[in-house]
Amino acid sequence: MTGVLPVGLAESTKVIGNVVHSVKEYVMVVQLHENIEKEKIREIVNYFKGQIYQKPPLRSSVKRTIRVKTIYEIEVLDSQDKYILLRVLCDPGTYMRKLAHDMGLLLGVGAHMRELRRTRTGPFREDETLVTLQELNEALYIWRTTGKDSYLRRTVLPVEVSTAHLPKILILDTAVDAIAHGANLAAPGVAALTKNVEANKTVAIYTLKGELVALGKAIRNTEEIVKMDKGIVAKTTRVVMPRGVYPKYWKTKESTGTQ
Amino acid sequence: MGLREKGVEFLDKITRKSGYVNDWIVIREADTSSDYGVLPYERKTVDHINFGVINLDKPPGPTSHEVVAWIKRMFNVDKAGHGGTLEPRYLVCGVGKPQGDWGTTSRVS
């Protein structure tokens, strides 16, 4: 299996796992066990568009109960003899191997997945940012031997890219270090936010310079947050920004001189 | 152009590139100080690596876990992780690794 595998380095390790929960796109070769006319294939493939029931395969990493998954797009790119080339856009956690198998059952001849390539996971796509291990190695070599990092900067992307698909909140400089220490985000610290913030959903929290501070779980949606002048807006779940990068603005017993 | 404007422009650019859109509501207009913090694309090289992600084209042979271990060593960083396992390779009857070797990496999604 090849294709898009986002990898987070050092500090980015904390948030890279979050893309697991985002939409996926695959290109797959399905091998049928007998020849079937092309029209029949297209007809059956279209049955899989929309919500499907899927039981995870025997060899899987999740509980094997039937789950509802959505196939947003499914398209026959090509077909020849017993082979079908498919493009599938689907929910995370949809098993392509199972999809190929179920397609075989519906066609009545049996089928299995022959090859698979992931072409998208959330914000990561098969575009010019997709790099091979060899390209990474070359970029590192050039930087280490010549000190030039322009190639390295094209192969390694800022951590913020892995949060591009999420609803966003920008916070004031005065709120940054408190969040870096793990505090929840309160309304007075919010400078701006996107319209798609939803309660109980993941939200990415950035400085006004666009640096990722943390991931959080929103407590309220955008409409409610706009009207708030106090109270918690999001619970901080994953902190990326190290402590002490921004100055400390919150009051402690020491700084206010009280007991 | 102010630092805040540059920061927002950066976020909008990477969001658009990923096929999404930021629809902003501004609540407070304050700008950000240049005394601390840095625009994400102006980090020092070492910081760029430590706050870096790679859109890797996984090769077909090794497991996702093995690939991450190699990258960790290449970059000489203390940790690295990946988002979503891709099983090592397709299995044709009698060819390739026996299924038992797949361990927990056989998830496709």
PDB file of N, CA and C in Angstrom, chain A residues 46-146:
ATOM      1  N   ASN A  46     -22.206   1.939  -8.271  1.00  0.00           N
ATOM      2  CA  ASN A  46     -23.059   3.040  -7.831  1.00  0.00           C
ATOM      3  C   ASN A  46     -23.897   2.705  -6.603  1.00  0.00           C
ATOM      4  N   TYR A  47     -24.161   1.408  -6.386  1.00  0.00           N
ATOM      5  CA  TYR A  47     -24.873   0.988  -5.179  1.00  0.00           C
ATOM      6  C   TYR A  47     -24.131   1.411  -3.912  1.00  0.00           C
ATOM      7  N   PHE A  48     -22.816   1.560  -4.011  1.00  0.00           N
ATOM      8  CA  PHE A  48     -21.998   1.834  -2.823  1.00  0.00           C
ATOM      9  C   PHE A  48     -21.906   3.319  -2.497  1.00  0.00           C
ATOM     10  N   LYS A  49     -22.541   4.150  -3.324  1.00  0.00           N
ATOM     11  CA  LYS A  49     -22.514   5.584  -3.038  1.00  0.00           C
ATOM     12  C   LYS A  49     -23.462   5.892  -1.889  1.00  0.00           C
ATOM     13  N   GLY A  50     -23.054   6.766  -0.975  1.00  0.00           N
ATOM     14  CA  GLY A  50     -23.897   7.136   0.159  1.00  0.00           C
ATOM     15  C   GLY A  50     -23.572   6.309   1.380  1.00  0.00           C
ATOM     16  N   GLN A  51     -24.573   6.082   2.237  1.00  0.00           N
ATOM     17  CA  GLN A  51     -24.309   5.344   3.475  1.00  0.00           C
ATOM     18  C   GLN A  51     -24.272   3.844   3.217  1.00  0.00           C
ATOM     19  N   ILE A  52     -23.271   3.211   3.773  1.00  0.00           N
ATOM     20  CA  ILE A  52     -23.168   1.758   3.642  1.00  0.00           C
ATOM     21  C   ILE A  52     -22.971   1.142   5.031  1.00  0.00           C
ATOM     22  N   TYR A  53     -23.352  -0.106   5.162  1.00  0.00           N
ATOM     23  CA  TYR A  53     -23.055  -0.845   6.383  1.00  0.00           C
ATOM     24  C   TYR A  53     -21.781  -1.615   6.144  1.00  0.00           C
ATOM     25  N   GLN A  54     -20.890  -1.591   7.121  1.00  0.00           N
ATOM     26  CA  GLN A  54     -19.659  -2.342   6.924  1.00  0.00           C
ATOM     27  C   GLN A  54     -19.218  -2.989   8.227  1.00  0.00           C
ATOM     28  N   LYS A  55     -18.928  -4.300   8.136  1.00  0.00           N
ATOM     29  CA  LYS A  55     -18.365  -4.994   9.288  1.00  0.00           C
ATOM     30  C   LYS A  55     -16.869  -5.056   9.074  1.00  0.00           C
ATOM     31  N   PRO A  56     -16.073  -4.533  10.026  1.00  0.00           N
ATOM     32  CA  PRO A  56     -14.615  -4.551   9.841  1.00  0.00           C
ATOM     33  C   PRO A  56     -14.112  -5.973   9.583  1.00  0.00           C
ATOM     34  N   PRO A  57     -13.088  -6.126   8.718  1.00  0.00           N
ATOM     35  CA  PRO A  57     -12.583  -7.462   8.391  1.00  0.00           C
ATOM     36  C   PRO A  57     -11.993  -8.177   9.602  1.00  0.00           C
ATOM     37  N   LEU A  58     -11.849  -9.488   9.474  1.00  0.00           N
ATOM     38  CA  LEU A  58     -11.327 -10.345  10.540  1.00  0.00           C
ATOM     39  C   LEU A  58     -10.057  -9.747  11.145  1.00  0.00           C
ATOM     40  N   ARG A  59      -9.162  -9.372  10.240  1.00  0.00           N
ATOM     41  CA  ARG A  59      -7.884  -8.827  10.680  1.00  0.00           C
ATOM     42  C   ARG A  59      -7.995  -7.301  10.706  1.00  0.00           C
ATOM     43  N   SER A  60      -8.498  -6.752  11.794  1.00  0.00           N
ATOM     44  CA  SER A  60      -8.627  -5.305  11.864  1.00  0.00           C
ATOM     45  C   SER A  60      -8.325  -4.855  13.283  1.00  0.00           C
ATOM     46  N   SER A  61      -8.152  -3.535  13.430  1.00  0.00           N
ATOM     47  CA  SER A  61      -7.710  -3.016  14.721  1.00  0.00           C
ATOM     48  C   SER A  61      -8.860  -2.426  15.534  1.00  0.00           C
ATOM     49  N   VAL A  62     -10.104  -2.666  15.089  1.00  0.00           N
ATOM     50  CA  VAL A  62     -11.246  -2.140  15.839  1.00  0.00           C
ATOM     51  C   VAL A  62     -12.239  -3.263  16.142  1.00  0.00           C
ATOM     52  N   LYS A  63     -13.194  -2.984  17.011  1.00  0.00           N
ATOM     53  CA  LYS A  63     -14.221  -3.959  17.370  1.00  0.00           C
ATOM     54  C   LYS A  63     -15.034  -4.323  16.129  1.00  0.00           C
ATOM     55  N   ARG A  64     -15.292  -5.623  15.959  1.00  0.00           N
ATOM     56  CA  ARG A  64     -15.948  -6.069  14.726  1.00  0.00           C
ATOM     57  C   ARG A  64     -17.466  -6.022  14.836  1.00  0.00           C
ATOM     58  N   THR A  65     -18.017  -4.813  14.944  1.00  0.00           N
ATOM     59  CA  THR A  65     -19.468  -4.662  14.904  1.00  0.00           C
ATOM     60  C   THR A  65     -19.799  -3.877  13.647  1.00  0.00           C
ATOM     61  N   ILE A  66     -20.997  -4.091  13.107  1.00  0.00           N
ATOM     62  CA  ILE A  66     -21.369  -3.412  11.866  1.00  0.00           C
ATOM     63  C   ILE A  66     -21.452  -1.903  12.093  1.00  0.00           C
ATOM     64  N   ARG A  67     -20.798  -1.158  11.200  1.00  0.00           N
ATOM     65  CA  ARG A  67     -20.762   0.285  11.353  1.00  0.00           C
ATOM     66  C   ARG A  67     -21.330   0.942  10.100  1.00  0.00           C
ATOM     67  N   VAL A  68     -21.889   2.142  10.272  1.00  0.00           N
ATOM     68  CA  VAL A  68     -22.389   2.886   9.119  1.00  0.00           C
ATOM     69  C   VAL A  68     -21.296   3.846   8.669  1.00  0.00           C
ATOM     70  N   LYS A  69     -20.937   3.762   7.402  1.00  0.00           N
ATOM     71  CA  LYS A  69     -19.917   4.648   6.846  1.00  0.00           C
ATOM     72  C   LYS A  69     -20.486   5.325   5.607  1.00  0.00           C
ATOM     73  N   THR A  70     -19.982   6.530   5.313  1.00  0.00           N
ATOM     74  CA  THR A  70     -20.458   7.225   4.122  1.00  0.00           C
ATOM     75  C   THR A  70     -19.391   7.203   3.032  1.00  0.00           C
ATOM     76  N   ILE A  71     -19.806   6.780   1.848  1.00  0.00           N
ATOM     77  CA  ILE A  71     -18.953   6.883   0.659  1.00  0.00           C
ATOM     78  C   ILE A  71     -19.437   8.131  -0.074  1.00  0.00           C
ATOM     79  N   TYR A  72     -18.641   9.189  -0.039  1.00  0.00           N
ATOM     80  CA  TYR A  72     -19.062  10.460  -0.634  1.00  0.00           C
ATOM     81  C   TYR A  72     -18.980  10.408  -2.153  1.00  0.00           C
ATOM     82  N   GLU A  73     -17.915   9.804  -2.633  1.00  0.00           N
ATOM     83  CA  GLU A  73     -17.740   9.693  -4.081  1.00  0.00           C
ATOM     84  C   GLU A  73     -17.149   8.326  -4.389  1.00  0.00           C
ATOM     85  N   ILE A  74     -17.647   7.696  -5.440  1.00  0.00           N
ATOM     86  CA  ILE A  74     -17.028   6.450  -5.908  1.00  0.00           C
ATOM     87  C   ILE A  74     -17.127   6.445  -7.424  1.00  0.00           C
ATOM     88  N   GLU A  75     -16.027   6.184  -8.082  1.00  0.00           N
ATOM     89  CA  GLU A  75     -15.955   6.396  -9.522  1.00  0.00           C
ATOM     90  C   GLU A  75     -15.078   5.314 -10.156  1.00  0.00           C
ATOM     91  N   VAL A  76     -15.579   4.726 -11.240  1.00  0.00           N
ATOM     92  CA  VAL A  76     -14.754   3.777 -11.998  1.00  0.00           C
ATOM     93  C   VAL A  76     -13.858   4.590 -12.923  1.00  0.00           C
ATOM     94  N   LEU A  77     -12.559   4.556 -12.688  1.00  0.00           N
ATOM     95  CA  LEU A  77     -11.634   5.316 -13.523  1.00  0.00           C
ATOM     96  C   LEU A  77     -11.329   4.542 -14.800  1.00  0.00           C
ATOM     97  N   ASP A  78     -11.290   3.209 -14.657  1.00  0.00           N
ATOM     98  CA  ASP A  78     -10.961   2.363 -15.796  1.00  0.00           C
ATOM     99  C   ASP A  78     -11.320   0.925 -15.449  1.00  0.00           C
ATOM    100  N   SER A  79     -11.582   0.125 -16.455  1.00  0.00           N
ATOM    101  CA  SER A  79     -11.744  -1.304 -16.180  1.00  0.00           C
ATOM    102  C   SER A  79     -11.314  -2.098 -17.400  1.00  0.00           C
ATOM    103  N   GLN A  80     -10.681  -3.246 -17.127  1.00  0.00           N
ATOM    104  CA  GLN A  80     -10.198  -4.077 -18.217  1.00  0.00           C
ATOM    105  C   GLN A  80     -10.187  -5.514 -17.728  1.00  0.00           C
ATOM    106  N   ASP A  81     -10.738  -6.411 -18.514  1.00  0.00           N
ATOM    107  CA  ASP A  81     -10.860  -7.814 -18.127  1.00  0.00           C
ATOM    108  C   ASP A  81     -11.401  -7.918 -16.698  1.00  0.00           C
ATOM    109  N   LYS A  82     -10.592  -8.514 -15.807  1.00  0.00           N
ATOM    110  CA  LYS A  82     -11.080  -8.718 -14.444  1.00  0.00           C
ATOM    111  C   LYS A  82     -10.705  -7.579 -13.502  1.00  0.00           C
ATOM    112  N   TYR A  83     -10.085  -6.534 -14.019  1.00  0.00           N
ATOM    113  CA  TYR A  83      -9.582  -5.474 -13.147  1.00  0.00           C
ATOM    114  C   TYR A  83     -10.418  -4.195 -13.229  1.00  0.00           C
ATOM    115  N   ILE A  84     -10.714  -3.617 -12.069  1.00  0.00           N
ATOM    116  CA  ILE A  84     -11.416  -2.330 -12.016  1.00  0.00           C
ATOM    117  C   ILE A  84     -10.538  -1.344 -11.252  1.00  0.00           C
ATOM    118  N   LEU A  85     -10.347  -0.156 -11.838  1.00  0.00           N
ATOM    119  CA  LEU A  85      -9.617   0.901 -11.148  1.00  0.00           C
ATOM    120  C   LEU A  85     -10.639   1.884 -10.600  1.00  0.00           C
ATOM    121  N   LEU A  86     -10.653   2.046  -9.270  1.00  0.00           N
ATOM    122  CA  LEU A  86     -11.673   2.855  -8.610  1.00  0.00           C
ATOM    123  C   LEU A  86     -11.064   4.021  -7.847  1.00  0.00           C
ATOM    124  N   ARG A  87     -11.813   5.136  -7.791  1.00  0.00           N
ATOM    125  CA  ARG A  87     -11.456   6.224  -6.882  1.00  0.00           C
ATOM    126  C   ARG A  87     -12.579   6.332  -5.858  1.00  0.00           C
ATOM    127  N   VAL A  88     -12.216   6.369  -4.572  1.00  0.00           N
ATOM    128  CA  VAL A  88     -13.227   6.393  -3.503  1.00  0.00           C
ATOM    129  C   VAL A  88     -12.922   7.505  -2.508  1.00  0.00           C
ATOM    130  N   LEU A  89     -13.924   8.353  -2.228  1.00  0.00           N
ATOM    131  CA  LEU A  89     -13.798   9.374  -1.175  1.00  0.00           C
ATOM    132  C   LEU A  89     -14.746   8.959  -0.058  1.00  0.00           C
ATOM    133  N   CYS A  90     -14.219   8.756   1.153  1.00  0.00           N
ATOM    134  CA  CYS A  90     -15.052   8.150   2.196  1.00  0.00           C
ATOM    135  C   CYS A  90     -14.728   8.641   3.598  1.00  0.00           C
ATOM    136  N   ASP A  91     -15.561   8.228   4.536  1.00  0.00           N
ATOM    137  CA  ASP A  91     -15.350   8.505   5.958  1.00  0.00           C
ATOM    138  C   ASP A  91     -14.068   7.828   6.430  1.00  0.00           C
ATOM    139  N   PRO A  92     -13.433   8.382   7.481  1.00  0.00           N
ATOM    140  CA  PRO A  92     -12.310   7.655   8.080  1.00  0.00           C
ATOM    141  C   PRO A  92     -12.806   6.334   8.663  1.00  0.00           C
ATOM    142  N   GLY A  93     -11.965   5.303   8.612  1.00  0.00           N
ATOM    143  CA  GLY A  93     -12.349   4.017   9.186  1.00  0.00           C
ATOM    144  C   GLY A  93     -13.153   3.144   8.249  1.00  0.00           C
ATOM    145  N   THR A  94     -13.246   3.523   6.966  1.00  0.00           N
ATOM    146  CA  THR A  94     -13.899   2.662   5.982  1.00  0.00           C
ATOM    147  C   THR A  94     -12.846   1.708   5.425  1.00  0.00           C
ATOM    148  N   TYR A  95     -13.124   0.419   5.434  1.00  0.00           N
ATOM    149  CA  TYR A  95     -12.141  -0.551   4.968  1.00  0.00           C
ATOM    150  C   TYR A  95     -12.283  -0.785   3.468  1.00  0.00           C
ATOM    151  N   MET A  96     -11.237  -0.469   2.731  1.00  0.00           N
ATOM    152  CA  MET A  96     -11.268  -0.626   1.281  1.00  0.00           C
ATOM    153  C   MET A  96     -11.263  -2.113   0.891  1.00  0.00           C
ATOM    154  N   ARG A  97     -10.516  -2.916   1.648  1.00  0.00           N
ATOM    155  CA  ARG A  97     -10.432  -4.341   1.369  1.00  0.00           C
ATOM    156  C   ARG A  97     -11.828  -4.979   1.453  1.00  0.00           C
ATOM    157  N   LYS A  98     -12.576  -4.518   2.445  1.00  0.00           N
ATOM    158  CA  LYS A  98     -13.936  -5.026   2.667  1.00  0.00           C
ATOM    159  C   LYS A  98     -14.865  -4.536   1.557  1.00  0.00           C
ATOM    160  N   LEU A  99     -14.678  -3.286   1.160  1.00  0.00           N
ATOM    161  CA  LEU A  99     -15.494  -2.709   0.094  1.00  0.00           C
ATOM    162  C   LEU A  99     -15.324  -3.528  -1.189  1.00  0.00           C
ATOM    163  N   ALA A 100     -14.091  -3.879  -1.500  1.00  0.00           N
ATOM    164  CA  ALA A 100     -13.798  -4.668  -2.701  1.00  0.00           C
ATOM    165  C   ALA A 100     -14.464  -6.043  -2.593  1.00  0.00           C
ATOM    166  N   HIS A 101     -14.366  -6.636  -1.415  1.00  0.00           N
ATOM    167  CA  HIS A 101     -14.951  -7.960  -1.171  1.00  0.00           C
ATOM    168  C   HIS A 101     -16.475  -7.905  -1.345  1.00  0.00           C
ATOM    169  N   ASP A 102     -17.102  -6.890  -0.724  1.00  0.00           N
ATOM    170  CA  ASP A 102     -18.566  -6.747  -0.798  1.00  0.00           C
ATOM    171  C   ASP A 102     -19.041  -6.482  -2.223  1.00  0.00           C
ATOM    172  N   MET A 103     -18.227  -5.771  -2.982  1.00  0.00           N
ATOM    173  CA  MET A 103     -18.537  -5.512  -4.389  1.00  0.00           C
ATOM    174  C   MET A 103     -18.600  -6.842  -5.153  1.00  0.00           C
ATOM    175  N   GLY A 104     -17.675  -7.718  -4.834  1.00  0.00           N
ATOM    176  CA  GLY A 104     -17.626  -9.047  -5.443  1.00  0.00           C
ATOM    177  C   GLY A 104     -18.874  -9.857  -5.124  1.00  0.00           C
ATOM    178  N   LEU A 105     -19.344  -9.739  -3.889  1.00  0.00           N
ATOM    179  CA  LEU A 105     -20.560 -10.461  -3.486  1.00  0.00           C
ATOM    180  C   LEU A 105     -21.758  -9.970  -4.283  1.00  0.00           C
ATOM    181  N   LEU A 106     -21.871  -8.636  -4.421  1.00  0.00           N
ATOM    182  CA  LEU A 106     -23.008  -8.066  -5.145  1.00  0.00           C
ATOM    183  C   LEU A 106     -22.962  -8.420  -6.631  1.00  0.00           C
ATOM    184  N   LEU A 107     -21.758  -8.504  -7.172  1.00  0.00           N
ATOM    185  CA  LEU A 107     -21.601  -8.855  -8.586  1.00  0.00           C
ATOM    186  C   LEU A 107     -21.815 -10.355  -8.797  1.00  0.00           C
ATOM    187  N   GLY A 108     -21.763 -11.106  -7.707  1.00  0.00           N
ATOM    188  CA  GLY A 108     -22.040 -12.536  -7.766  1.00  0.00           C
ATOM    189  C   GLY A 108     -20.863 -13.398  -8.206  1.00  0.00           C
ATOM    190  N   VAL A 109     -19.689 -12.792  -8.405  1.00  0.00           N
ATOM    191  CA  VAL A 109     -18.551 -13.590  -8.874  1.00  0.00           C
ATOM    192  C   VAL A 109     -17.384 -13.591  -7.886  1.00  0.00           C
ATOM    193  N   GLY A 110     -17.481 -12.746  -6.857  1.00  0.00           N
ATOM    194  CA  GLY A 110     -16.382 -12.622  -5.903  1.00  0.00           C
ATOM    195  C   GLY A 110     -15.330 -11.644  -6.410  1.00  0.00           C
ATOM    196  N   ALA A 111     -14.651 -10.977  -5.499  1.00  0.00           N
ATOM    197  CA  ALA A 111     -13.608 -10.015  -5.865  1.00  0.00           C
ATOM    198  C   ALA A 111     -12.740  -9.736  -4.657  1.00  0.00           C
ATOM    199  N   HIS A 112     -11.542  -9.252  -4.916  1.00  0.00           N
ATOM    200  CA  HIS A 112     -10.695  -8.810  -3.802  1.00  0.00           C
ATOM    201  C   HIS A 112      -9.882  -7.592  -4.201  1.00  0.00           C
ATOM    202  N   MET A 113      -9.378  -6.889  -3.184  1.00  0.00           N
ATOM    203  CA  MET A 113      -8.562  -5.720  -3.431  1.00  0.00           C
ATOM    204  C   MET A 113      -7.173  -6.157  -3.870  1.00  0.00           C
ATOM    205  N   ARG A 114      -6.702  -5.608  -4.957  1.00  0.00           N
ATOM    206  CA  ARG A 114      -5.416  -6.030  -5.501  1.00  0.00           C
ATOM    207  C   ARG A 114      -4.322  -5.023  -5.171  1.00  0.00           C
ATOM    208  N   GLU A 115      -4.664  -3.734  -5.275  1.00  0.00           N
ATOM    209  CA  GLU A 115      -3.692  -2.692  -4.954  1.00  0.00           C
ATOM    210  C   GLU A 115      -4.421  -1.493  -4.385  1.00  0.00           C
ATOM    211  N   LEU A 116      -3.716  -0.756  -3.529  1.00  0.00           N
ATOM    212  CA  LEU A 116      -4.347   0.403  -2.898  1.00  0.00           C
ATOM    213  C   LEU A 116      -3.352   1.541  -2.749  1.00  0.00           C
ATOM    214  N   ARG A 117      -3.839   2.757  -3.062  1.00  0.00           N
ATOM    215  CA  ARG A 117      -3.017   3.950  -2.844  1.00  0.00           C
ATOM    216  C   ARG A 117      -3.905   5.008  -2.212  1.00  0.00           C
ATOM    217  N   ARG A 118      -3.451   5.578  -1.093  1.00  0.00           N
ATOM    218  CA  ARG A 118      -4.224   6.661  -0.475  1.00  0.00           C
ATOM    219  C   ARG A 118      -3.827   7.966  -1.132  1.00  0.00           C
ATOM    220  N   THR A 119      -4.802   8.728  -1.599  1.00  0.00           N
ATOM    221  CA  THR A 119      -4.502   9.978  -2.303  1.00  0.00           C
ATOM    222  C   THR A 119      -4.884  11.197  -1.476  1.00  0.00           C
ATOM    223  N   ARG A 120      -5.534  10.975  -0.328  1.00  0.00           N
ATOM    224  CA  ARG A 120      -5.854  12.113   0.528  1.00  0.00           C
ATOM    225  C   ARG A 120      -6.195  11.651   1.939  1.00  0.00           C
ATOM    226  N   THR A 121      -5.752  12.409   2.940  1.00  0.00           N
ATOM    227  CA  THR A 121      -6.267  12.259   4.288  1.00  0.00           C
ATOM    228  C   THR A 121      -6.404  13.662   4.856  1.00  0.00           C
ATOM    229  N   GLY A 122      -7.645  14.119   4.993  1.00  0.00           N
ATOM    230  CA  GLY A 122      -7.929  15.473   5.472  1.00  0.00           C
ATOM    231  C   GLY A 122      -7.196  16.513   4.662  1.00  0.00           C
ATOM    232  N   PRO A 123      -6.284  17.277   5.283  1.00  0.00           N
ATOM    233  CA  PRO A 123      -5.622  18.361   4.565  1.00  0.00           C
ATOM    234  C   PRO A 123      -4.468  17.899   3.668  1.00  0.00           C
ATOM    235  N   PHE A 124      -4.033  16.643   3.782  1.00  0.00           N
ATOM    236  CA  PHE A 124      -2.902  16.158   2.984  1.00  0.00           C
ATOM    237  C   PHE A 124      -3.386  15.474   1.721  1.00  0.00           C
ATOM    238  N   ARG A 125      -2.857  15.918   0.598  1.00  0.00           N
ATOM    239  CA  ARG A 125      -3.287  15.400  -0.689  1.00  0.00           C
ATOM    240  C   ARG A 125      -2.090  14.969  -1.532  1.00  0.00           C
ATOM    241  N   GLU A 126      -2.442  14.323  -2.636  1.00  0.00           N
ATOM    242  CA  GLU A 126      -1.401  13.928  -3.579  1.00  0.00           C
ATOM    243  C   GLU A 126      -1.081  15.126  -4.471  1.00  0.00           C
ATOM    244  N   ASP A 127      -0.278  16.056  -3.946  1.00  0.00           N
ATOM    245  CA  ASP A 127       0.102  17.239  -4.717  1.00  0.00           C
ATOM    246  C   ASP A 127       1.627  17.419  -4.625  1.00  0.00           C
ATOM    247  N   GLU A 128       2.128  18.618  -4.940  1.00  0.00           N
ATOM    248  CA  GLU A 128       3.589  18.790  -4.975  1.00  0.00           C
ATOM    249  C   GLU A 128       4.234  18.734  -3.579  1.00  0.00           C
ATOM    250  N   THR A 129       3.400  18.735  -2.510  1.00  0.00           N
ATOM    251  CA  THR A 129       3.989  18.616  -1.166  1.00  0.00           C
ATOM    252  C   THR A 129       4.270  17.157  -0.798  1.00  0.00           C
ATOM    253  N   LEU A 130       3.698  16.211  -1.565  1.00  0.00           N
ATOM    254  CA  LEU A 130       3.914  14.784  -1.284  1.00  0.00           C
ATOM    255  C   LEU A 130       5.352  14.401  -1.655  1.00  0.00           C
ATOM    256  N   VAL A 131       6.102  13.892  -0.682  1.00  0.00           N
ATOM    257  CA  VAL A 131       7.516  13.582  -0.930  1.00  0.00           C
ATOM    258  C   VAL A 131       7.848  12.131  -0.595  1.00  0.00           C
ATOM    259  N   THR A 132       8.877  11.623  -1.263  1.00  0.00           N
ATOM    260  CA  THR A 132       9.328  10.259  -0.991  1.00  0.00           C
ATOM    261  C   THR A 132      10.428  10.295   0.072  1.00  0.00           C
ATOM    262  N   LEU A 133      10.758   9.118   0.613  1.00  0.00           N
ATOM    263  CA  LEU A 133      11.849   9.015   1.583  1.00  0.00           C
ATOM    264  C   LEU A 133      13.162   9.502   0.961  1.00  0.00           C
ATOM    265  N   GLN A 134      13.373   9.181  -0.318  1.00  0.00           N
ATOM    266  CA  GLN A 134      14.600   9.596  -1.011  1.00  0.00           C
ATOM    267  C   GLN A 134      14.704  11.113  -1.072  1.00  0.00           C
ATOM    268  N   GLU A 135      13.575  11.787  -1.397  1.00  0.00           N
ATOM    269  CA  GLU A 135      13.591  13.254  -1.478  1.00  0.00           C
ATOM    270  C   GLU A 135      13.896  13.873  -0.110  1.00  0.00           C
ATOM    271  N   LEU A 136      13.335  13.261   0.937  1.00  0.00           N
ATOM    272  CA  LEU A 136      13.614  13.735   2.297  1.00  0.00           C
ATOM    273  C   LEU A 136      15.102  13.632   2.608  1.00  0.00           C
ATOM    274  N   ASN A 137      15.652  12.480   2.248  1.00  0.00           N
ATOM    275  CA  ASN A 137      17.055  12.209   2.511  1.00  0.00           C
ATOM    276  C   ASN A 137      17.961  13.215   1.792  1.00  0.00           C
ATOM    277  N   GLU A 138      17.615  13.524   0.542  1.00  0.00           N
ATOM    278  CA  GLU A 138      18.382  14.499  -0.239  1.00  0.00           C
ATOM    279  C   GLU A 138      18.304  15.885   0.375  1.00  0.00           C
ATOM    280  N   ALA A 139      17.079  16.279   0.779  1.00  0.00           N
ATOM    281  CA  ALA A 139      16.887  17.605   1.377  1.00  0.00           C
ATOM    282  C   ALA A 139      17.735  17.749   2.640  1.00  0.00           C
ATOM    283  N   LEU A 140      17.755  16.692   3.441  1.00  0.00           N
ATOM    284  CA  LEU A 140      18.548  16.711   4.675  1.00  0.00           C
ATOM    285  C   LEU A 140      20.033  16.787   4.357  1.00  0.00           C
ATOM    286  N   TYR A 141      20.437  16.021   3.342  1.00  0.00           N
ATOM    287  CA  TYR A 141      21.847  15.988   2.951  1.00  0.00           C
ATOM    288  C   TYR A 141      22.308  17.373   2.497  1.00  0.00           C
ATOM    289  N   ILE A 142      21.506  18.011   1.652  1.00  0.00           N
ATOM    290  CA  ILE A 142      21.859  19.351   1.154  1.00  0.00           C
ATOM    291  C   ILE A 142      21.971  20.343   2.314  1.00  0.00           C
ATOM    292  N   TRP A 143      21.004  20.275   3.237  1.00  0.00           N
ATOM    293  CA  TRP A 143      21.049  21.204   4.378  1.00  0.00           C
ATOM    294  C   TRP A 143      22.293  20.945   5.250  1.00  0.00           C
ATOM    295  N   ARG A 144      22.574  19.670   5.492  1.00  0.00           N
ATOM    296  CA  ARG A 144      23.690  19.348   6.392  1.00  0.00           C
ATOM    297  C   ARG A 144      25.052  19.633   5.766  1.00  0.00           C
ATOM    298  N   THR A 145      25.154  19.520   4.439  1.00  0.00           N
ATOM    299  CA  THR A 145      26.457  19.728   3.818  1.00  0.00           C
ATOM    300  C   THR A 145      26.666  21.166   3.340  1.00  0.00           C
ATOM    301  N   THR A 146      25.593  21.861   2.919  1.00  0.00           N
ATOM    302  CA  THR A 146      25.780  23.221   2.396  1.00  0.00           C
ATOM    303  C   THR A 146      25.175  24.288   3.300  1.00  0.00           C
TER     304      THR A 146
END
